[in-house]
Amino acid sequence: MIKLLHFAVALTALLSGPALAHDTPGGGEGAKVTLVYDHELPNVPGKSMKGVLVEYAPGGFSEGHTHPASAFIYATVLEGAIRSQVNDGPVTIYEAGDSFSELPGDRHGVSENASKTKPAKLLAVFVVDTAEKELTFPIKK
């Protein structure tokens, strides 16, 4: 529990300061996707934890996408509200403080700001193979 609290404090400090020097692909119209944390897990060889900040302008969205086959994702809405659909599940609106998960192989067909007037922000924490550099792949139609 203490380690989780320390991680949360460290991640909050990262998010309140400038992001790391590179954005990641995977945005859509009105979406900014930024890698804010990347650390190899010392007790799980070959795996890393990567934090991705997704910022949506009012009405912003991400194109339908998937993630690396090795990726487990835990996302938390930090601000506003996010409309999301994973696989063929229901379209759900998550508000600030709400969280959801994506399992390896999931398809994220809907990911967008639920508001046309207010911004929204979420933090997606990936546990993924360290060798993975691309974290988002468009769904081929």
Short mmCIF file of N, CA and C in Angstrom, two decimals:
data_model
loop_
_atom_site.label_atom_id
_atom_site.label_comp_id
_atom_site.label_asym_id
_atom_site.label_seq_id
_atom_site.Cartn_x
_atom_site.Cartn_y
_atom_site.Cartn_z
N MET A 1 0.82 -1.19 0.00
CA MET A 1 0.00 0.00 0.00
C MET A 1 0.87 1.26 0.00
N ILE A 2 1.92 1.25 0.81
CA ILE A 2 2.82 2.41 0.88
C ILE A 2 3.49 2.63 -0.47
N LYS A 3 3.93 1.53 -1.12
CA LYS A 3 4.57 1.66 -2.43
C LYS A 3 3.60 2.26 -3.45
N LEU A 4 2.33 1.85 -3.40
CA LEU A 4 1.33 2.39 -4.31
C LEU A 4 1.14 3.88 -4.04
N LEU A 5 1.11 4.27 -2.78
CA LEU A 5 0.98 5.68 -2.42
C LEU A 5 2.17 6.48 -2.94
N HIS A 6 3.37 5.94 -2.78
CA HIS A 6 4.57 6.63 -3.28
C HIS A 6 4.51 6.78 -4.80
N PHE A 7 4.06 5.72 -5.49
CA PHE A 7 3.93 5.80 -6.94
C PHE A 7 2.93 6.88 -7.33
N ALA A 8 1.79 6.94 -6.64
CA ALA A 8 0.77 7.93 -6.95
C ALA A 8 1.30 9.34 -6.74
N VAL A 9 2.04 9.57 -5.66
CA VAL A 9 2.62 10.88 -5.40
C VAL A 9 3.63 11.24 -6.49
N ALA A 10 4.49 10.30 -6.86
CA ALA A 10 5.49 10.56 -7.90
C ALA A 10 4.82 10.85 -9.24
N LEU A 11 3.79 10.10 -9.57
CA LEU A 11 3.10 10.31 -10.84
C LEU A 11 2.38 11.65 -10.84
N THR A 12 1.79 12.03 -9.71
CA THR A 12 1.14 13.33 -9.61
C THR A 12 2.16 14.44 -9.82
N ALA A 13 3.34 14.28 -9.25
CA ALA A 13 4.39 15.29 -9.44
C ALA A 13 4.77 15.39 -10.91
N LEU A 14 4.86 14.25 -11.59
CA LEU A 14 5.16 14.26 -13.02
C LEU A 14 4.08 15.00 -13.80
N LEU A 15 2.83 14.75 -13.47
CA LEU A 15 1.73 15.35 -14.22
C LEU A 15 1.58 16.83 -13.94
N SER A 16 2.01 17.29 -12.79
CA SER A 16 1.87 18.71 -12.49
C SER A 16 3.02 19.52 -13.07
N GLY A 17 4.09 18.87 -13.49
CA GLY A 17 5.21 19.54 -14.13
C GLY A 17 5.17 19.30 -15.61
N PRO A 18 6.20 19.72 -16.34
CA PRO A 18 6.21 19.47 -17.78
C PRO A 18 6.32 17.99 -18.09
N ALA A 19 5.71 17.59 -19.19
CA ALA A 19 5.75 16.19 -19.60
C ALA A 19 7.13 15.85 -20.15
N LEU A 20 7.40 14.55 -20.27
CA LEU A 20 8.64 14.14 -20.91
C LEU A 20 8.68 14.70 -22.31
N ALA A 21 9.82 14.66 -22.92
CA ALA A 21 10.05 15.41 -24.15
C ALA A 21 9.42 14.87 -25.41
N HIS A 22 8.58 13.85 -25.34
CA HIS A 22 8.03 13.34 -26.59
C HIS A 22 6.56 12.96 -26.46
N ASP A 23 5.82 13.29 -27.49
CA ASP A 23 4.42 12.87 -27.58
C ASP A 23 4.39 11.52 -28.27
N THR A 24 3.33 10.78 -28.04
CA THR A 24 3.18 9.49 -28.67
C THR A 24 2.09 9.56 -29.72
N PRO A 25 2.16 8.71 -30.75
CA PRO A 25 1.09 8.69 -31.73
C PRO A 25 -0.18 8.15 -31.10
N GLY A 26 -1.29 8.31 -31.79
CA GLY A 26 -2.53 7.73 -31.30
C GLY A 26 -3.61 8.75 -31.04
N GLY A 27 -3.32 10.02 -31.26
CA GLY A 27 -4.33 11.03 -31.07
C GLY A 27 -5.32 11.05 -32.21
N GLY A 28 -6.36 11.80 -32.04
CA GLY A 28 -7.33 12.05 -33.08
C GLY A 28 -7.55 13.55 -33.12
N GLU A 29 -8.68 13.96 -33.62
CA GLU A 29 -8.98 15.38 -33.65
C GLU A 29 -9.22 15.88 -32.23
N GLY A 30 -8.47 16.91 -31.83
CA GLY A 30 -8.63 17.47 -30.49
C GLY A 30 -8.06 16.61 -29.39
N ALA A 31 -7.12 15.72 -29.71
CA ALA A 31 -6.51 14.84 -28.71
C ALA A 31 -5.00 15.03 -28.69
N LYS A 32 -4.45 15.15 -27.50
CA LYS A 32 -3.00 15.20 -27.33
C LYS A 32 -2.62 14.02 -26.44
N VAL A 33 -1.67 13.22 -26.91
CA VAL A 33 -1.25 12.00 -26.21
C VAL A 33 0.23 12.15 -25.88
N THR A 34 0.56 12.11 -24.57
CA THR A 34 1.93 12.36 -24.14
C THR A 34 2.41 11.27 -23.19
N LEU A 35 3.57 10.69 -23.50
CA LEU A 35 4.21 9.74 -22.58
C LEU A 35 4.79 10.53 -21.42
N VAL A 36 4.33 10.26 -20.19
CA VAL A 36 4.79 11.02 -19.03
C VAL A 36 5.63 10.18 -18.07
N TYR A 37 5.64 8.85 -18.28
CA TYR A 37 6.37 7.98 -17.37
C TYR A 37 6.76 6.72 -18.12
N ASP A 38 8.01 6.28 -17.96
CA ASP A 38 8.48 5.06 -18.61
C ASP A 38 9.57 4.46 -17.72
N HIS A 39 9.26 3.31 -17.12
CA HIS A 39 10.22 2.72 -16.18
C HIS A 39 10.17 1.20 -16.27
N GLU A 40 11.33 0.59 -16.44
CA GLU A 40 11.40 -0.87 -16.43
C GLU A 40 11.11 -1.38 -15.03
N LEU A 41 10.37 -2.49 -14.96
CA LEU A 41 10.04 -3.08 -13.67
C LEU A 41 11.19 -3.99 -13.23
N PRO A 42 11.89 -3.65 -12.17
CA PRO A 42 13.07 -4.42 -11.78
C PRO A 42 12.75 -5.84 -11.34
N ASN A 43 11.54 -6.08 -10.86
CA ASN A 43 11.18 -7.41 -10.38
C ASN A 43 10.43 -8.24 -11.42
N VAL A 44 10.24 -7.68 -12.63
CA VAL A 44 9.57 -8.41 -13.72
C VAL A 44 10.39 -8.18 -15.00
N PRO A 45 11.44 -8.96 -15.19
CA PRO A 45 12.31 -8.74 -16.35
C PRO A 45 11.53 -8.71 -17.66
N GLY A 46 11.88 -7.73 -18.49
CA GLY A 46 11.25 -7.61 -19.81
C GLY A 46 9.96 -6.81 -19.81
N LYS A 47 9.51 -6.35 -18.65
CA LYS A 47 8.27 -5.57 -18.56
C LYS A 47 8.57 -4.16 -18.07
N SER A 48 7.74 -3.21 -18.54
CA SER A 48 7.85 -1.82 -18.11
C SER A 48 6.48 -1.28 -17.75
N MET A 49 6.49 -0.21 -16.97
CA MET A 49 5.28 0.55 -16.69
C MET A 49 5.42 1.88 -17.43
N LYS A 50 4.40 2.22 -18.21
CA LYS A 50 4.42 3.46 -18.99
C LYS A 50 3.14 4.21 -18.71
N GLY A 51 3.27 5.47 -18.35
CA GLY A 51 2.12 6.33 -18.10
C GLY A 51 1.90 7.23 -19.30
N VAL A 52 0.67 7.28 -19.80
CA VAL A 52 0.32 8.09 -20.96
C VAL A 52 -0.80 9.05 -20.56
N LEU A 53 -0.56 10.34 -20.72
CA LEU A 53 -1.56 11.36 -20.45
C LEU A 53 -2.30 11.65 -21.76
N VAL A 54 -3.63 11.50 -21.74
CA VAL A 54 -4.45 11.79 -22.91
C VAL A 54 -5.31 13.00 -22.56
N GLU A 55 -5.12 14.08 -23.34
CA GLU A 55 -5.87 15.32 -23.11
C GLU A 55 -6.79 15.56 -24.30
N TYR A 56 -8.08 15.72 -24.01
CA TYR A 56 -9.06 15.97 -25.05
C TYR A 56 -9.58 17.39 -24.94
N ALA A 57 -9.54 18.11 -26.06
CA ALA A 57 -10.21 19.40 -26.14
C ALA A 57 -11.71 19.14 -26.13
N PRO A 58 -12.54 20.15 -25.91
CA PRO A 58 -13.98 19.94 -26.02
C PRO A 58 -14.32 19.29 -27.37
N GLY A 59 -15.06 18.20 -27.33
CA GLY A 59 -15.43 17.47 -28.55
C GLY A 59 -14.31 16.62 -29.13
N GLY A 60 -13.14 16.58 -28.48
CA GLY A 60 -11.99 15.82 -29.00
C GLY A 60 -12.19 14.32 -28.87
N PHE A 61 -11.44 13.58 -29.69
CA PHE A 61 -11.57 12.12 -29.69
C PHE A 61 -10.28 11.47 -30.17
N SER A 62 -10.17 10.19 -29.89
CA SER A 62 -9.11 9.35 -30.45
C SER A 62 -9.75 8.40 -31.46
N GLU A 63 -9.04 8.11 -32.53
CA GLU A 63 -9.52 7.13 -33.50
C GLU A 63 -9.60 5.77 -32.83
N GLY A 64 -10.44 4.86 -33.36
CA GLY A 64 -10.50 3.51 -32.85
C GLY A 64 -9.12 2.88 -32.89
N HIS A 65 -8.75 2.15 -31.85
CA HIS A 65 -7.38 1.64 -31.77
C HIS A 65 -7.28 0.38 -30.91
N THR A 66 -6.12 -0.24 -31.02
CA THR A 66 -5.72 -1.34 -30.15
C THR A 66 -4.37 -0.97 -29.55
N HIS A 67 -3.88 -1.84 -28.70
CA HIS A 67 -2.59 -1.64 -28.05
C HIS A 67 -1.75 -2.90 -28.24
N PRO A 68 -0.46 -2.87 -27.88
CA PRO A 68 0.36 -4.07 -28.04
C PRO A 68 -0.28 -5.29 -27.37
N ALA A 69 -0.05 -6.45 -27.94
CA ALA A 69 -0.63 -7.69 -27.41
C ALA A 69 -0.20 -7.95 -25.97
N SER A 70 0.91 -7.38 -25.53
CA SER A 70 1.39 -7.60 -24.17
C SER A 70 0.81 -6.60 -23.16
N ALA A 71 0.04 -5.62 -23.62
CA ALA A 71 -0.35 -4.49 -22.77
C ALA A 71 -1.57 -4.76 -21.90
N PHE A 72 -1.41 -4.52 -20.60
CA PHE A 72 -2.52 -4.41 -19.67
C PHE A 72 -2.59 -2.93 -19.31
N ILE A 73 -3.78 -2.33 -19.38
CA ILE A 73 -3.92 -0.89 -19.19
C ILE A 73 -4.94 -0.61 -18.09
N TYR A 74 -4.57 0.31 -17.21
CA TYR A 74 -5.48 0.80 -16.17
C TYR A 74 -5.58 2.30 -16.38
N ALA A 75 -6.77 2.79 -16.70
CA ALA A 75 -6.97 4.21 -17.01
C ALA A 75 -7.81 4.87 -15.94
N THR A 76 -7.44 6.10 -15.59
CA THR A 76 -8.18 6.90 -14.62
C THR A 76 -8.49 8.26 -15.24
N VAL A 77 -9.74 8.68 -15.16
CA VAL A 77 -10.13 9.99 -15.65
C VAL A 77 -9.71 11.02 -14.61
N LEU A 78 -8.92 12.00 -15.04
CA LEU A 78 -8.41 13.02 -14.14
C LEU A 78 -9.26 14.28 -14.14
N GLU A 79 -9.89 14.55 -15.28
CA GLU A 79 -10.66 15.80 -15.43
C GLU A 79 -11.76 15.58 -16.46
N GLY A 80 -12.93 16.15 -16.22
CA GLY A 80 -14.01 16.05 -17.19
C GLY A 80 -14.64 14.68 -17.22
N ALA A 81 -15.11 14.29 -18.41
CA ALA A 81 -15.76 13.00 -18.60
C ALA A 81 -15.34 12.41 -19.94
N ILE A 82 -15.14 11.09 -19.95
CA ILE A 82 -14.68 10.36 -21.14
C ILE A 82 -15.74 9.34 -21.53
N ARG A 83 -16.10 9.33 -22.81
CA ARG A 83 -17.00 8.30 -23.36
C ARG A 83 -16.09 7.22 -23.94
N SER A 84 -16.36 5.97 -23.55
CA SER A 84 -15.46 4.88 -23.93
C SER A 84 -16.25 3.62 -24.26
N GLN A 85 -15.72 2.86 -25.22
CA GLN A 85 -16.25 1.54 -25.51
C GLN A 85 -15.07 0.62 -25.78
N VAL A 86 -15.02 -0.50 -25.06
CA VAL A 86 -13.98 -1.50 -25.25
C VAL A 86 -14.65 -2.76 -25.80
N ASN A 87 -14.10 -3.27 -26.90
CA ASN A 87 -14.65 -4.43 -27.59
C ASN A 87 -16.11 -4.14 -27.96
N ASP A 88 -16.99 -5.10 -27.73
CA ASP A 88 -18.41 -4.91 -28.05
C ASP A 88 -19.22 -4.56 -26.81
N GLY A 89 -18.54 -4.10 -25.77
CA GLY A 89 -19.23 -3.72 -24.54
C GLY A 89 -20.03 -2.44 -24.73
N PRO A 90 -20.74 -2.04 -23.69
CA PRO A 90 -21.55 -0.83 -23.80
C PRO A 90 -20.67 0.42 -23.87
N VAL A 91 -21.19 1.46 -24.52
CA VAL A 91 -20.54 2.76 -24.47
C VAL A 91 -20.82 3.31 -23.08
N THR A 92 -19.75 3.66 -22.37
CA THR A 92 -19.86 4.09 -20.98
C THR A 92 -19.22 5.46 -20.81
N ILE A 93 -19.80 6.29 -19.97
CA ILE A 93 -19.20 7.59 -19.64
C ILE A 93 -18.54 7.48 -18.27
N TYR A 94 -17.24 7.78 -18.24
CA TYR A 94 -16.46 7.77 -17.00
C TYR A 94 -16.17 9.22 -16.64
N GLU A 95 -16.42 9.57 -15.38
CA GLU A 95 -16.19 10.93 -14.91
C GLU A 95 -14.91 10.98 -14.08
N ALA A 96 -14.46 12.20 -13.78
CA ALA A 96 -13.23 12.39 -13.00
C ALA A 96 -13.27 11.50 -11.76
N GLY A 97 -12.20 10.73 -11.57
CA GLY A 97 -12.08 9.80 -10.45
C GLY A 97 -12.45 8.36 -10.81
N ASP A 98 -13.16 8.17 -11.92
CA ASP A 98 -13.53 6.82 -12.36
C ASP A 98 -12.35 6.16 -13.09
N SER A 99 -12.33 4.83 -13.06
CA SER A 99 -11.25 4.07 -13.70
C SER A 99 -11.84 2.91 -14.50
N PHE A 100 -11.05 2.43 -15.46
CA PHE A 100 -11.42 1.23 -16.21
C PHE A 100 -10.14 0.55 -16.68
N SER A 101 -10.27 -0.71 -17.09
CA SER A 101 -9.12 -1.49 -17.55
C SER A 101 -9.32 -1.93 -18.98
N GLU A 102 -8.20 -2.17 -19.66
CA GLU A 102 -8.19 -2.82 -20.97
C GLU A 102 -7.23 -3.99 -20.86
N LEU A 103 -7.68 -5.14 -21.32
CA LEU A 103 -6.86 -6.35 -21.28
C LEU A 103 -6.10 -6.53 -22.59
N PRO A 104 -5.04 -7.33 -22.59
CA PRO A 104 -4.31 -7.59 -23.83
C PRO A 104 -5.28 -8.06 -24.93
N GLY A 105 -5.16 -7.46 -26.10
CA GLY A 105 -5.99 -7.82 -27.25
C GLY A 105 -7.29 -7.05 -27.37
N ASP A 106 -7.65 -6.24 -26.37
CA ASP A 106 -8.89 -5.47 -26.45
C ASP A 106 -8.84 -4.45 -27.57
N ARG A 107 -10.02 -4.14 -28.11
CA ARG A 107 -10.18 -3.10 -29.13
C ARG A 107 -10.91 -1.92 -28.50
N HIS A 108 -10.34 -0.74 -28.62
CA HIS A 108 -10.92 0.47 -28.03
C HIS A 108 -11.56 1.27 -29.16
N GLY A 109 -12.85 0.98 -29.43
CA GLY A 109 -13.54 1.58 -30.57
C GLY A 109 -13.99 3.01 -30.34
N VAL A 110 -14.31 3.37 -29.10
CA VAL A 110 -14.75 4.73 -28.77
C VAL A 110 -13.90 5.23 -27.61
N SER A 111 -13.27 6.39 -27.80
CA SER A 111 -12.54 7.08 -26.75
C SER A 111 -12.61 8.55 -27.07
N GLU A 112 -13.44 9.28 -26.31
CA GLU A 112 -13.66 10.69 -26.65
C GLU A 112 -14.12 11.48 -25.45
N ASN A 113 -13.97 12.79 -25.56
CA ASN A 113 -14.48 13.70 -24.56
C ASN A 113 -16.00 13.64 -24.63
N ALA A 114 -16.64 13.47 -23.49
CA ALA A 114 -18.11 13.41 -23.45
C ALA A 114 -18.73 14.80 -23.53
N SER A 115 -17.90 15.85 -23.45
CA SER A 115 -18.40 17.23 -23.47
C SER A 115 -17.96 17.96 -24.73
N LYS A 116 -18.83 18.80 -25.24
CA LYS A 116 -18.49 19.67 -26.38
C LYS A 116 -18.00 21.03 -25.89
N THR A 117 -18.04 21.28 -24.55
CA THR A 117 -17.68 22.60 -24.02
C THR A 117 -16.55 22.60 -23.01
N LYS A 118 -16.22 21.45 -22.42
CA LYS A 118 -15.18 21.38 -21.38
C LYS A 118 -14.11 20.38 -21.79
N PRO A 119 -12.85 20.63 -21.42
CA PRO A 119 -11.79 19.65 -21.71
C PRO A 119 -11.90 18.42 -20.82
N ALA A 120 -11.22 17.36 -21.20
CA ALA A 120 -11.17 16.13 -20.41
C ALA A 120 -9.75 15.58 -20.47
N LYS A 121 -9.39 14.82 -19.44
CA LYS A 121 -8.03 14.31 -19.34
C LYS A 121 -8.07 12.95 -18.66
N LEU A 122 -7.27 12.01 -19.18
CA LEU A 122 -7.14 10.72 -18.51
C LEU A 122 -5.69 10.28 -18.49
N LEU A 123 -5.37 9.46 -17.51
CA LEU A 123 -4.05 8.86 -17.40
C LEU A 123 -4.21 7.37 -17.63
N ALA A 124 -3.51 6.85 -18.64
CA ALA A 124 -3.51 5.41 -18.92
C ALA A 124 -2.15 4.86 -18.49
N VAL A 125 -2.17 3.89 -17.58
CA VAL A 125 -0.94 3.26 -17.10
C VAL A 125 -0.86 1.88 -17.75
N PHE A 126 0.19 1.67 -18.52
CA PHE A 126 0.43 0.42 -19.24
C PHE A 126 1.43 -0.43 -18.49
N VAL A 127 1.17 -1.72 -18.39
CA VAL A 127 2.21 -2.70 -18.07
C VAL A 127 2.39 -3.45 -19.38
N VAL A 128 3.59 -3.36 -19.94
CA VAL A 128 3.81 -3.79 -21.32
C VAL A 128 5.23 -4.30 -21.48
N ASP A 129 5.46 -5.11 -22.51
CA ASP A 129 6.82 -5.54 -22.82
C ASP A 129 7.71 -4.31 -23.01
N THR A 130 8.87 -4.31 -22.40
CA THR A 130 9.80 -3.19 -22.47
C THR A 130 10.17 -2.85 -23.92
N ALA A 131 10.25 -3.84 -24.77
CA ALA A 131 10.65 -3.61 -26.16
C ALA A 131 9.60 -2.85 -26.97
N GLU A 132 8.37 -2.78 -26.48
CA GLU A 132 7.30 -2.07 -27.20
C GLU A 132 7.55 -0.57 -27.17
N LYS A 133 7.64 0.03 -28.32
CA LYS A 133 7.82 1.48 -28.41
C LYS A 133 6.53 2.16 -28.82
N GLU A 134 5.78 1.54 -29.72
CA GLU A 134 4.47 2.07 -30.14
C GLU A 134 3.42 1.50 -29.19
N LEU A 135 2.59 2.35 -28.63
CA LEU A 135 1.58 1.89 -27.68
C LEU A 135 0.17 1.89 -28.24
N THR A 136 -0.03 2.49 -29.41
CA THR A 136 -1.36 2.59 -29.99
C THR A 136 -1.29 2.29 -31.48
N PHE A 137 -2.24 1.46 -31.96
CA PHE A 137 -2.32 1.10 -33.36
C PHE A 137 -3.74 1.33 -33.85
N PRO A 138 -3.92 2.00 -34.98
CA PRO A 138 -5.28 2.24 -35.49
C PRO A 138 -5.96 0.92 -35.84
N ILE A 139 -7.27 0.88 -35.62
CA ILE A 139 -8.06 -0.29 -36.03
C ILE A 139 -8.24 -0.21 -37.54
N LYS A 140 -7.85 -1.27 -38.21
CA LYS A 140 -7.99 -1.32 -39.68
C LYS A 140 -9.43 -1.64 -40.02
N LYS A 141 -9.97 -0.84 -40.91
CA LYS A 141 -11.39 -1.00 -41.28
C LYS A 141 -11.56 -1.86 -42.49
#
